[in-house]
mmCIF file of N, CA, C and O in Angstrom:
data_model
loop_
_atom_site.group_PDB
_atom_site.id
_atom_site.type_symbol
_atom_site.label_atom_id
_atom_site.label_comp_id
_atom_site.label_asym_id
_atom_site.label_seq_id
_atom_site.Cartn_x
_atom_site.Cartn_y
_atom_site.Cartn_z
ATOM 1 N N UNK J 213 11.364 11.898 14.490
ATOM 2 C CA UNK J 213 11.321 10.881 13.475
ATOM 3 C C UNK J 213 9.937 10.225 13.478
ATOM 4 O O UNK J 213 9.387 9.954 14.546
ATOM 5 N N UNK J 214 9.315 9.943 12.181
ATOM 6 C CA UNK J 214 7.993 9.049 12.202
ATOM 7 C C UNK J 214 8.408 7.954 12.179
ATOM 8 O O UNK J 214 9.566 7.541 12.133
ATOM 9 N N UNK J 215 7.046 7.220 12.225
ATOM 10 C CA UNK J 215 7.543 5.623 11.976
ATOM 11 C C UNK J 215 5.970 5.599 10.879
ATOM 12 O O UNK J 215 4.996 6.325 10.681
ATOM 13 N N UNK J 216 6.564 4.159 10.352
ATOM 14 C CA UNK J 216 5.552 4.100 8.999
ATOM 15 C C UNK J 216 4.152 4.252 8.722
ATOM 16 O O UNK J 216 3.603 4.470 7.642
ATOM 17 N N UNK J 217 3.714 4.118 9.746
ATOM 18 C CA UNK J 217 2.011 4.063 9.744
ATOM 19 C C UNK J 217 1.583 5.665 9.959
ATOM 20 O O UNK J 217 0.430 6.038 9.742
ATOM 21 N N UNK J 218 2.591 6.528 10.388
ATOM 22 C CA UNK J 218 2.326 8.141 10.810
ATOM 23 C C UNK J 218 2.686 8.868 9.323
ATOM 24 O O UNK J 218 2.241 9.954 8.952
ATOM 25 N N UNK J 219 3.644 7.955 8.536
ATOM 26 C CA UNK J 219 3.556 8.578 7.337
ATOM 27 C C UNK J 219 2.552 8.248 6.108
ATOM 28 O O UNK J 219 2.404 8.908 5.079
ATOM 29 N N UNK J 220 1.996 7.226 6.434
ATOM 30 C CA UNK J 220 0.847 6.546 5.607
ATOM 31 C C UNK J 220 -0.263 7.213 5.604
ATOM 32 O O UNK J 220 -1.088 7.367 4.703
ATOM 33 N N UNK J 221 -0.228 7.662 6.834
ATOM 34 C CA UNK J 221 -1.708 8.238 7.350
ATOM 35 C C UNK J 221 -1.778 9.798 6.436
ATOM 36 O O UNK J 221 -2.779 10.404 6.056
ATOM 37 N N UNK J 222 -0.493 10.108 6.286
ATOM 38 C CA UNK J 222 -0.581 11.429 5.063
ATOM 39 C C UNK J 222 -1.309 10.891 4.010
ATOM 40 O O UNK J 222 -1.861 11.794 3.381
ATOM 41 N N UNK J 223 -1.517 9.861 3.595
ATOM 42 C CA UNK J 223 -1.897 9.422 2.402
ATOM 43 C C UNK J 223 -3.538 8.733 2.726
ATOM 44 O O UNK J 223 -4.223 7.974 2.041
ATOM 45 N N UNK J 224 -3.676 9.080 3.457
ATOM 46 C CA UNK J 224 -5.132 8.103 3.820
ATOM 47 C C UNK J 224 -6.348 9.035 2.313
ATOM 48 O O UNK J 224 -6.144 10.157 1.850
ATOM 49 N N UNK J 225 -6.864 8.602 2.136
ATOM 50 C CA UNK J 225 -7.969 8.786 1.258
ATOM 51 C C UNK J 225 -7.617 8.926 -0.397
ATOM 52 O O UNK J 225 -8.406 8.937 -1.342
ATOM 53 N N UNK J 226 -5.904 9.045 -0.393
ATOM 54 C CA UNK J 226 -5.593 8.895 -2.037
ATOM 55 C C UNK J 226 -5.345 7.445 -2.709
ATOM 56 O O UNK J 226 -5.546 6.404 -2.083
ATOM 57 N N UNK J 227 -5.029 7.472 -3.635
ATOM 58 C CA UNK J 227 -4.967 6.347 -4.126
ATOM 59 C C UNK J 227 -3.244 6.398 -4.270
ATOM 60 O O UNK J 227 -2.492 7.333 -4.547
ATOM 61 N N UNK J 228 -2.948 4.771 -3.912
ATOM 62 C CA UNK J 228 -1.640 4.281 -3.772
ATOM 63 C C UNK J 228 -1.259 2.905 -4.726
ATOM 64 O O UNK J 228 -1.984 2.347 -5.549
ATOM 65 N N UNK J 229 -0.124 2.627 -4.394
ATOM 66 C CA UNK J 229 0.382 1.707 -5.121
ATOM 67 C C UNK J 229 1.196 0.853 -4.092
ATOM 68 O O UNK J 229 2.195 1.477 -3.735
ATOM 69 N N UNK J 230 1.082 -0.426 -3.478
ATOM 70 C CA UNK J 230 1.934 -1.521 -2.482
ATOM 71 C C UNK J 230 2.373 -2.156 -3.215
ATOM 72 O O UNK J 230 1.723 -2.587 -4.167
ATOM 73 N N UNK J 231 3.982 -2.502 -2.958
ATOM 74 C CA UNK J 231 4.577 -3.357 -3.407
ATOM 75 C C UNK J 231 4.831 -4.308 -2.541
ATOM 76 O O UNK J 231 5.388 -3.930 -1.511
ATOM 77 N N UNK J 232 4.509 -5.841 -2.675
ATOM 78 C CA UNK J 232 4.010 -6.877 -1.296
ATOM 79 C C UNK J 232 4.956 -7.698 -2.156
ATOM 80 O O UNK J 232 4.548 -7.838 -3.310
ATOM 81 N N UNK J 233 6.238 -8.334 -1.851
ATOM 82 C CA UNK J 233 6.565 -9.614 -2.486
ATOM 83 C C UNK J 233 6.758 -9.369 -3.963
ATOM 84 O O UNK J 233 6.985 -10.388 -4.615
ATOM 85 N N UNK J 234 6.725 -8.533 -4.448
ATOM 86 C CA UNK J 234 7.083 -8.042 -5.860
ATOM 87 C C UNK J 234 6.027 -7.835 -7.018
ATOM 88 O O UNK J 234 6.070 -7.677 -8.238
ATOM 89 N N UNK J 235 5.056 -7.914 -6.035
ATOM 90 C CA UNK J 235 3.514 -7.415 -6.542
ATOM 91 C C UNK J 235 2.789 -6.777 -6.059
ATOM 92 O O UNK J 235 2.625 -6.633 -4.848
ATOM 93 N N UNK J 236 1.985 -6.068 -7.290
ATOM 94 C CA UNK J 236 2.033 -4.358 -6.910
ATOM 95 C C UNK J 236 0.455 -4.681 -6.982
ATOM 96 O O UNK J 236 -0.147 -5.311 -7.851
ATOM 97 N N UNK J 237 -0.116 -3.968 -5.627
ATOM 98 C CA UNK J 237 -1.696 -3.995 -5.556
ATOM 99 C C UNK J 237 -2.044 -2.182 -6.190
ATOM 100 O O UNK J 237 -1.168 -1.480 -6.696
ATOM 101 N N UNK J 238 -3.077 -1.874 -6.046
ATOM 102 C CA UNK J 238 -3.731 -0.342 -5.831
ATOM 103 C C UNK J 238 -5.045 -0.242 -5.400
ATOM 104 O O UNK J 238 -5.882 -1.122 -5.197
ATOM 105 N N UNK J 239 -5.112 1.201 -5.270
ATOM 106 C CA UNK J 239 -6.481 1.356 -4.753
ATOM 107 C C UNK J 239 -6.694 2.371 -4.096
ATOM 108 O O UNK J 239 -6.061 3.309 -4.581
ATOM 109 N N UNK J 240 -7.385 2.710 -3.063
ATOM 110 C CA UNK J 240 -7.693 3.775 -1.839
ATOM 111 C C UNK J 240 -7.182 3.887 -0.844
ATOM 112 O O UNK J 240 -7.605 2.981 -0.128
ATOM 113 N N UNK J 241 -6.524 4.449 -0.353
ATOM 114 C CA UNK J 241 -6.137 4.062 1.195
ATOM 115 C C UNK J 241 -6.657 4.286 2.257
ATOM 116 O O UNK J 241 -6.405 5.371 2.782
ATOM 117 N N UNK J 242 -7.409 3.498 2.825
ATOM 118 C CA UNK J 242 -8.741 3.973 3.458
ATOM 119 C C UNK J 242 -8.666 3.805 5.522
ATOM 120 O O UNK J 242 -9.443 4.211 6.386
ATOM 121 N N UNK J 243 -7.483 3.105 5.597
ATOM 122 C CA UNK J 243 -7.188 2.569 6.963
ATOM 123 C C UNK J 243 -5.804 2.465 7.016
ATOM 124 O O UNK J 243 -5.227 1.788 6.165
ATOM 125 N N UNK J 244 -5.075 3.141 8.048
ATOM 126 C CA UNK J 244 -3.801 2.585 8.453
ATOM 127 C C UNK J 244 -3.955 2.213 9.917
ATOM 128 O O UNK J 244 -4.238 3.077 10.747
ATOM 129 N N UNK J 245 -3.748 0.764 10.293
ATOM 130 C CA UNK J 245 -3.902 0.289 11.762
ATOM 131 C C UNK J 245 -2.362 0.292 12.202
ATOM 132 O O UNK J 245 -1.411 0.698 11.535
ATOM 133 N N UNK J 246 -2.346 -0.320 13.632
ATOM 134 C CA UNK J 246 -1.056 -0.333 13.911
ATOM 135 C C UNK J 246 -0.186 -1.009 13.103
ATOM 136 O O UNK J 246 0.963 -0.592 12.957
ATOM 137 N N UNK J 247 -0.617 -2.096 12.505
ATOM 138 C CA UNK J 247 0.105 -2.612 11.764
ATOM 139 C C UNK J 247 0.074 -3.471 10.260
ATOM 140 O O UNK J 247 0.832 -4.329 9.808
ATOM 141 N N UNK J 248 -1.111 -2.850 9.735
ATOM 142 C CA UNK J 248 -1.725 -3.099 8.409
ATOM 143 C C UNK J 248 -2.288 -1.820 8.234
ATOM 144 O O UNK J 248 -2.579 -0.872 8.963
ATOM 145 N N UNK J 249 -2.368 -2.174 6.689
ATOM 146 C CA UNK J 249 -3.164 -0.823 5.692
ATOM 147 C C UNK J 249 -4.565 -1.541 4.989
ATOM 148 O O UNK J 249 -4.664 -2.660 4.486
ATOM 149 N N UNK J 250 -5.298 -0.786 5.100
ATOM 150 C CA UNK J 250 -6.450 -1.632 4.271
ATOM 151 C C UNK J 250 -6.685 -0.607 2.726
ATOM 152 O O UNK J 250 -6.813 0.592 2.974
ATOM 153 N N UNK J 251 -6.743 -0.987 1.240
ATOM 154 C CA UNK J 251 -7.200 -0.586 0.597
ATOM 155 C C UNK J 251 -8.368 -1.011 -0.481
ATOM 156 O O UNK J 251 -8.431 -2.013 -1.193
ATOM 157 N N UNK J 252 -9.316 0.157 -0.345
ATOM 158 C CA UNK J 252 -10.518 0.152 -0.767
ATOM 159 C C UNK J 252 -10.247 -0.090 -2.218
ATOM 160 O O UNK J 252 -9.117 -0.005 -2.700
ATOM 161 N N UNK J 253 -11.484 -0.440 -3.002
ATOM 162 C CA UNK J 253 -11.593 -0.570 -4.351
ATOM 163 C C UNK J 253 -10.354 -0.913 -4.935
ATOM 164 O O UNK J 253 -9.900 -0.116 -5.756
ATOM 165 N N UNK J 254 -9.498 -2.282 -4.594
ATOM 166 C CA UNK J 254 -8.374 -3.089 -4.945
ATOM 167 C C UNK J 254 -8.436 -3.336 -6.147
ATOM 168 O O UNK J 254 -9.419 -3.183 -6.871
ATOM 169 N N UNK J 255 -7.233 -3.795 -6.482
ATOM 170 C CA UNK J 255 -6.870 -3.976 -7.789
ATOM 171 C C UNK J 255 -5.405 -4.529 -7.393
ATOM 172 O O UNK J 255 -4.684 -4.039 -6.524
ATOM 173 N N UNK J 256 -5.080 -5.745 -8.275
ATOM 174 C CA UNK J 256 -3.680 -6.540 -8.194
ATOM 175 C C UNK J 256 -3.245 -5.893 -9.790
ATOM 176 O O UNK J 256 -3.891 -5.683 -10.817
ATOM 177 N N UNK J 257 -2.490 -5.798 -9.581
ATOM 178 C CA UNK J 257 -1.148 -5.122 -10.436
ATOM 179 C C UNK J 257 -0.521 -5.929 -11.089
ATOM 180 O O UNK J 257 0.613 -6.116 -10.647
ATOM 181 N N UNK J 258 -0.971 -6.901 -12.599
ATOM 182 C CA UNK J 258 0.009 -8.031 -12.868
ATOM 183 C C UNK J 258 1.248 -7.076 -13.943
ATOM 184 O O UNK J 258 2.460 -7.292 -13.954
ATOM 185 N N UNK J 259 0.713 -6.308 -14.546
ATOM 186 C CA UNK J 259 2.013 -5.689 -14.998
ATOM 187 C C UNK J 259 1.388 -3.878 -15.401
ATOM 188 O O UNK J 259 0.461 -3.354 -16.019
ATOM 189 N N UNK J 260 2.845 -3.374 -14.415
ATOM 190 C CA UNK J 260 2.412 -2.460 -14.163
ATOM 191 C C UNK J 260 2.534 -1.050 -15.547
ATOM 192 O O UNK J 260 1.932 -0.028 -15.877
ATOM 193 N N UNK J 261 3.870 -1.970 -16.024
ATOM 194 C CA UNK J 261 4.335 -0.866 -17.469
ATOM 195 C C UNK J 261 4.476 0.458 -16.890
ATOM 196 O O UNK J 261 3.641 0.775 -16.043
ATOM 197 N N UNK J 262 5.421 1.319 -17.210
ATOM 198 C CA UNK J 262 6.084 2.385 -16.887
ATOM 199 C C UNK J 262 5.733 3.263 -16.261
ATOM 200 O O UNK J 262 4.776 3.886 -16.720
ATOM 201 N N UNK J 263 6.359 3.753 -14.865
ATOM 202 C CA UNK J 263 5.794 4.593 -13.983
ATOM 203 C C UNK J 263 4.522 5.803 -14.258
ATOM 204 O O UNK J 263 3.362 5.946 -13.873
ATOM 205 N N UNK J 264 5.620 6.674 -15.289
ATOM 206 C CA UNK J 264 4.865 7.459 -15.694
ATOM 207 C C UNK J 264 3.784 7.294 -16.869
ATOM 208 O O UNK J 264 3.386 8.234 -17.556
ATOM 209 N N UNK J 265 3.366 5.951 -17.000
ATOM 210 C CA UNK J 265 1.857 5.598 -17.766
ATOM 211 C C UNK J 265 0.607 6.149 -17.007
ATOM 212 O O UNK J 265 0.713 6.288 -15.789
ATOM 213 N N UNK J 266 -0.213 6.375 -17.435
ATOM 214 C CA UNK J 266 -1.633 6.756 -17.314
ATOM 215 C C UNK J 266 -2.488 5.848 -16.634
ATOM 216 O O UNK J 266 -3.437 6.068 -15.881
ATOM 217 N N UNK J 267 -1.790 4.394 -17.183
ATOM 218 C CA UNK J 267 -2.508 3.101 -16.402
ATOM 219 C C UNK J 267 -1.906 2.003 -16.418
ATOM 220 O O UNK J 267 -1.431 1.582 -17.473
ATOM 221 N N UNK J 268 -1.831 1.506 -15.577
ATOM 222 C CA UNK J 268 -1.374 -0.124 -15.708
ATOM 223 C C UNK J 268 -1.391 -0.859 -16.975
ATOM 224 O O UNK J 268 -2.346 -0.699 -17.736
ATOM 225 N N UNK J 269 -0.562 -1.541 -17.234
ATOM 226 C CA UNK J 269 -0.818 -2.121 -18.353
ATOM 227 C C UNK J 269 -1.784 -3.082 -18.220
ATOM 228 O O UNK J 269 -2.772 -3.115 -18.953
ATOM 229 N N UNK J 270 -1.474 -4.230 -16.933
ATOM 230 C CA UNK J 270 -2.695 -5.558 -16.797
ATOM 231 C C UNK J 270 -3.219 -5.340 -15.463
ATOM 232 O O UNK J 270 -2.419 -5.081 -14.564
ATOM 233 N N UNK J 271 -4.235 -5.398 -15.264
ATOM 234 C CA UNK J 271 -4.915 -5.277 -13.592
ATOM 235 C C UNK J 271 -6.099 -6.192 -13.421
ATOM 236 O O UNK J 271 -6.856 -6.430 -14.362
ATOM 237 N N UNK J 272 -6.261 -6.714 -12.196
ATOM 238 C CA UNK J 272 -7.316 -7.171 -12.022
ATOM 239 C C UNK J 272 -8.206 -6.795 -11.015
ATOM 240 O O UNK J 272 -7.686 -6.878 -9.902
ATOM 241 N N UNK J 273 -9.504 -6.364 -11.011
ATOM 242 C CA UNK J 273 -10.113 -6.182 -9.621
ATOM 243 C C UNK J 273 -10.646 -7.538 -8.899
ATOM 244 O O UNK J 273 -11.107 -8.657 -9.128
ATOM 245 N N UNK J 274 -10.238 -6.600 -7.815
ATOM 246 C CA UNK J 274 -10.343 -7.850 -6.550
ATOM 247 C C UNK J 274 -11.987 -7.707 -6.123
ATOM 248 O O UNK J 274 -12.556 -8.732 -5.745
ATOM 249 N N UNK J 275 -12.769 -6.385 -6.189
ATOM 250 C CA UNK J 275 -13.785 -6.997 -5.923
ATOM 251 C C UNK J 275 -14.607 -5.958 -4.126
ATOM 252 O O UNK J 275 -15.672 -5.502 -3.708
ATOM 253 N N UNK J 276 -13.087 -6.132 -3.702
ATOM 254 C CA UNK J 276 -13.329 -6.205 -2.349
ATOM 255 C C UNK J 276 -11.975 -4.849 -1.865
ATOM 256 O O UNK J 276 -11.199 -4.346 -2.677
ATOM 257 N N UNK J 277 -12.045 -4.458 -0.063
ATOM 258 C CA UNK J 277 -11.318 -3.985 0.133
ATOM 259 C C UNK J 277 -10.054 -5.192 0.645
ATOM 260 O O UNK J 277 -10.514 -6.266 1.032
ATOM 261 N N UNK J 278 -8.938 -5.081 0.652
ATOM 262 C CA UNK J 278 -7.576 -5.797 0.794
ATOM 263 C C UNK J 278 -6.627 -5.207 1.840
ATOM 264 O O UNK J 278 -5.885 -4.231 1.733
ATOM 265 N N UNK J 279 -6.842 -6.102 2.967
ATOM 266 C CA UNK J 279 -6.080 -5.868 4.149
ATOM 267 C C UNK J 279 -4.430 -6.323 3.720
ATOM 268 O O UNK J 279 -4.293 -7.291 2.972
ATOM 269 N N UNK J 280 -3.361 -5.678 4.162
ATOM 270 C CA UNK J 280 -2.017 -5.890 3.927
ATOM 271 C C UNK J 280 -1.564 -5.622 5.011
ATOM 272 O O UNK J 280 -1.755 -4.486 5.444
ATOM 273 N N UNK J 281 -0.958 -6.402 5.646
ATOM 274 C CA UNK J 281 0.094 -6.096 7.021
ATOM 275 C C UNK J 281 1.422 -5.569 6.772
ATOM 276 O O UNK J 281 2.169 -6.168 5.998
ATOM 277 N N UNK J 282 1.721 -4.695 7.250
ATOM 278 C CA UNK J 282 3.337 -3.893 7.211
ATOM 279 C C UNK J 282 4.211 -4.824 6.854
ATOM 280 O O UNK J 282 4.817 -4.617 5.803
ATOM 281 N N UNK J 283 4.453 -5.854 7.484
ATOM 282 C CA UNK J 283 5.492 -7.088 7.287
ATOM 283 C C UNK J 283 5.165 -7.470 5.693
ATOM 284 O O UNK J 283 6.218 -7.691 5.096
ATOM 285 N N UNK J 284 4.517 -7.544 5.232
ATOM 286 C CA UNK J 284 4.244 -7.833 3.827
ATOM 287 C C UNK J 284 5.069 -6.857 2.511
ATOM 288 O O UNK J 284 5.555 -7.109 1.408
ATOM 289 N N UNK J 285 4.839 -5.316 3.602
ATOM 290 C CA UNK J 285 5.284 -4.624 2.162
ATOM 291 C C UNK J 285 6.665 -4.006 2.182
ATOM 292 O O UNK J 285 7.240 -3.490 3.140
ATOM 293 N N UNK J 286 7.047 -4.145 1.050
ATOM 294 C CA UNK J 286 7.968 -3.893 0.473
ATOM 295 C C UNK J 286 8.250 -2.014 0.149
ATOM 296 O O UNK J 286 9.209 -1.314 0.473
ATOM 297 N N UNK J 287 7.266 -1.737 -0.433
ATOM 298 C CA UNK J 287 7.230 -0.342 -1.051
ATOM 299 C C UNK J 287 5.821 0.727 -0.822
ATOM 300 O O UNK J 287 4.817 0.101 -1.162
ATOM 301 N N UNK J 288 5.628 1.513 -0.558
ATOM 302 C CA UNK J 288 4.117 2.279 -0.585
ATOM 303 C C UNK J 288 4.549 3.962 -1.771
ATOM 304 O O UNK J 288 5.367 4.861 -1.578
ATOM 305 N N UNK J 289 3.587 3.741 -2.889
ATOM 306 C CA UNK J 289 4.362 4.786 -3.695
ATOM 307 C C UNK J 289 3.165 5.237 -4.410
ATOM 308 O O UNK J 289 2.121 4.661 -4.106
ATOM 309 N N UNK J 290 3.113 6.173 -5.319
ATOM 310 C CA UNK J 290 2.349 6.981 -6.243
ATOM 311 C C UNK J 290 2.865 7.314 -7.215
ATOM 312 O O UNK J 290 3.008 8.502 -7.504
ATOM 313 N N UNK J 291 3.412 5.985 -8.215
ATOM 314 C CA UNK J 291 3.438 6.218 -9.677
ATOM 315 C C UNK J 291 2.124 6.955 -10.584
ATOM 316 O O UNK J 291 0.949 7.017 -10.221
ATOM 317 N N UNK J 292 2.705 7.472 -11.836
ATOM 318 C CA UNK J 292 1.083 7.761 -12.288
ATOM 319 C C UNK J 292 0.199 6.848 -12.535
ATOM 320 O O UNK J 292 -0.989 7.143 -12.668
ATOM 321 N N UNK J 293 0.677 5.530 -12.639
ATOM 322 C CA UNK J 293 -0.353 5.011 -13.064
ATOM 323 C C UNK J 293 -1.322 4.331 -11.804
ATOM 324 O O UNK J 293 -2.188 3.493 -12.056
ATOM 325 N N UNK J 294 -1.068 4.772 -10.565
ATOM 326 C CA UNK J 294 -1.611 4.795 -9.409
ATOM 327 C C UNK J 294 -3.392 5.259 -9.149
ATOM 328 O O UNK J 294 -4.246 4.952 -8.317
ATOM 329 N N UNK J 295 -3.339 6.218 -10.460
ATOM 330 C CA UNK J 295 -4.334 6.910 -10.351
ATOM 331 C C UNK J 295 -4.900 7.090 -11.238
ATOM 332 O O UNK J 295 -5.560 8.129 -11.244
ATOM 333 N N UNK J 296 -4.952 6.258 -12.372
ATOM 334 C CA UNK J 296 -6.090 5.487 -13.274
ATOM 335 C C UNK J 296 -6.976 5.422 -12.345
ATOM 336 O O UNK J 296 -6.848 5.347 -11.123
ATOM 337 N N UNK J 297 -8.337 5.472 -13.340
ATOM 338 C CA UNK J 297 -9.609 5.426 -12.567
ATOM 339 C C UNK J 297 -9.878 4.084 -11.908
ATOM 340 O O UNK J 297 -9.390 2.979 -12.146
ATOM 341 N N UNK J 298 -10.967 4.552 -10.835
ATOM 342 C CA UNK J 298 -11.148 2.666 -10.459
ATOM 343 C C UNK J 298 -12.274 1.852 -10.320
ATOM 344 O O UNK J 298 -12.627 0.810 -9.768
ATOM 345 N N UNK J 299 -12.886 3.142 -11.364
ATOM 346 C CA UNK J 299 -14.541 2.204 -11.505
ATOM 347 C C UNK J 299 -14.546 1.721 -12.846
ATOM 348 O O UNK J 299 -15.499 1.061 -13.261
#
């Protein structure tokens, strides 16, 4: 059996989607520590509009990379619209 950070780490360098508290970040997944994920070239997720969209409907960039601790999240997923561009 894995535990969560051994399955994250499959995902290290794609782009993801966290669901933290019922808000959905994205970005890179560039770090899984023991017990946070860090993702690169962030973006907060104010409405995400239908999985299989092309892109978010509203987003904002953060600017920066965005540390999230395990206890925070809720969900780690790859809708399509995960992977809208992010420059």
């Amino acid at each position: 059996m894995r535990n969560f950070a051994s399955v994250c780490e499959d995902l290290v360098g794609q782009q993801i989607a966290v669901l933290c508290a019922r808000y959905n970040y994205r970005g890179v997944l560039s770090v899984v520590g023991e017990d946070h994920l860090v993702l690169a070239q962030a973006r907060a997720v104010e409405t995400s509009g239908p999985s299989a969209g092309t892109a978010p409907t509203t987003e904002d960039r953060i600017g920066s990379s965005v540390f999230i601790p395990f206890s925070a999240i809720e969900l780690v997923y790859q809708p399509n619209w995960a992977f809208a561009p992010l420059s």
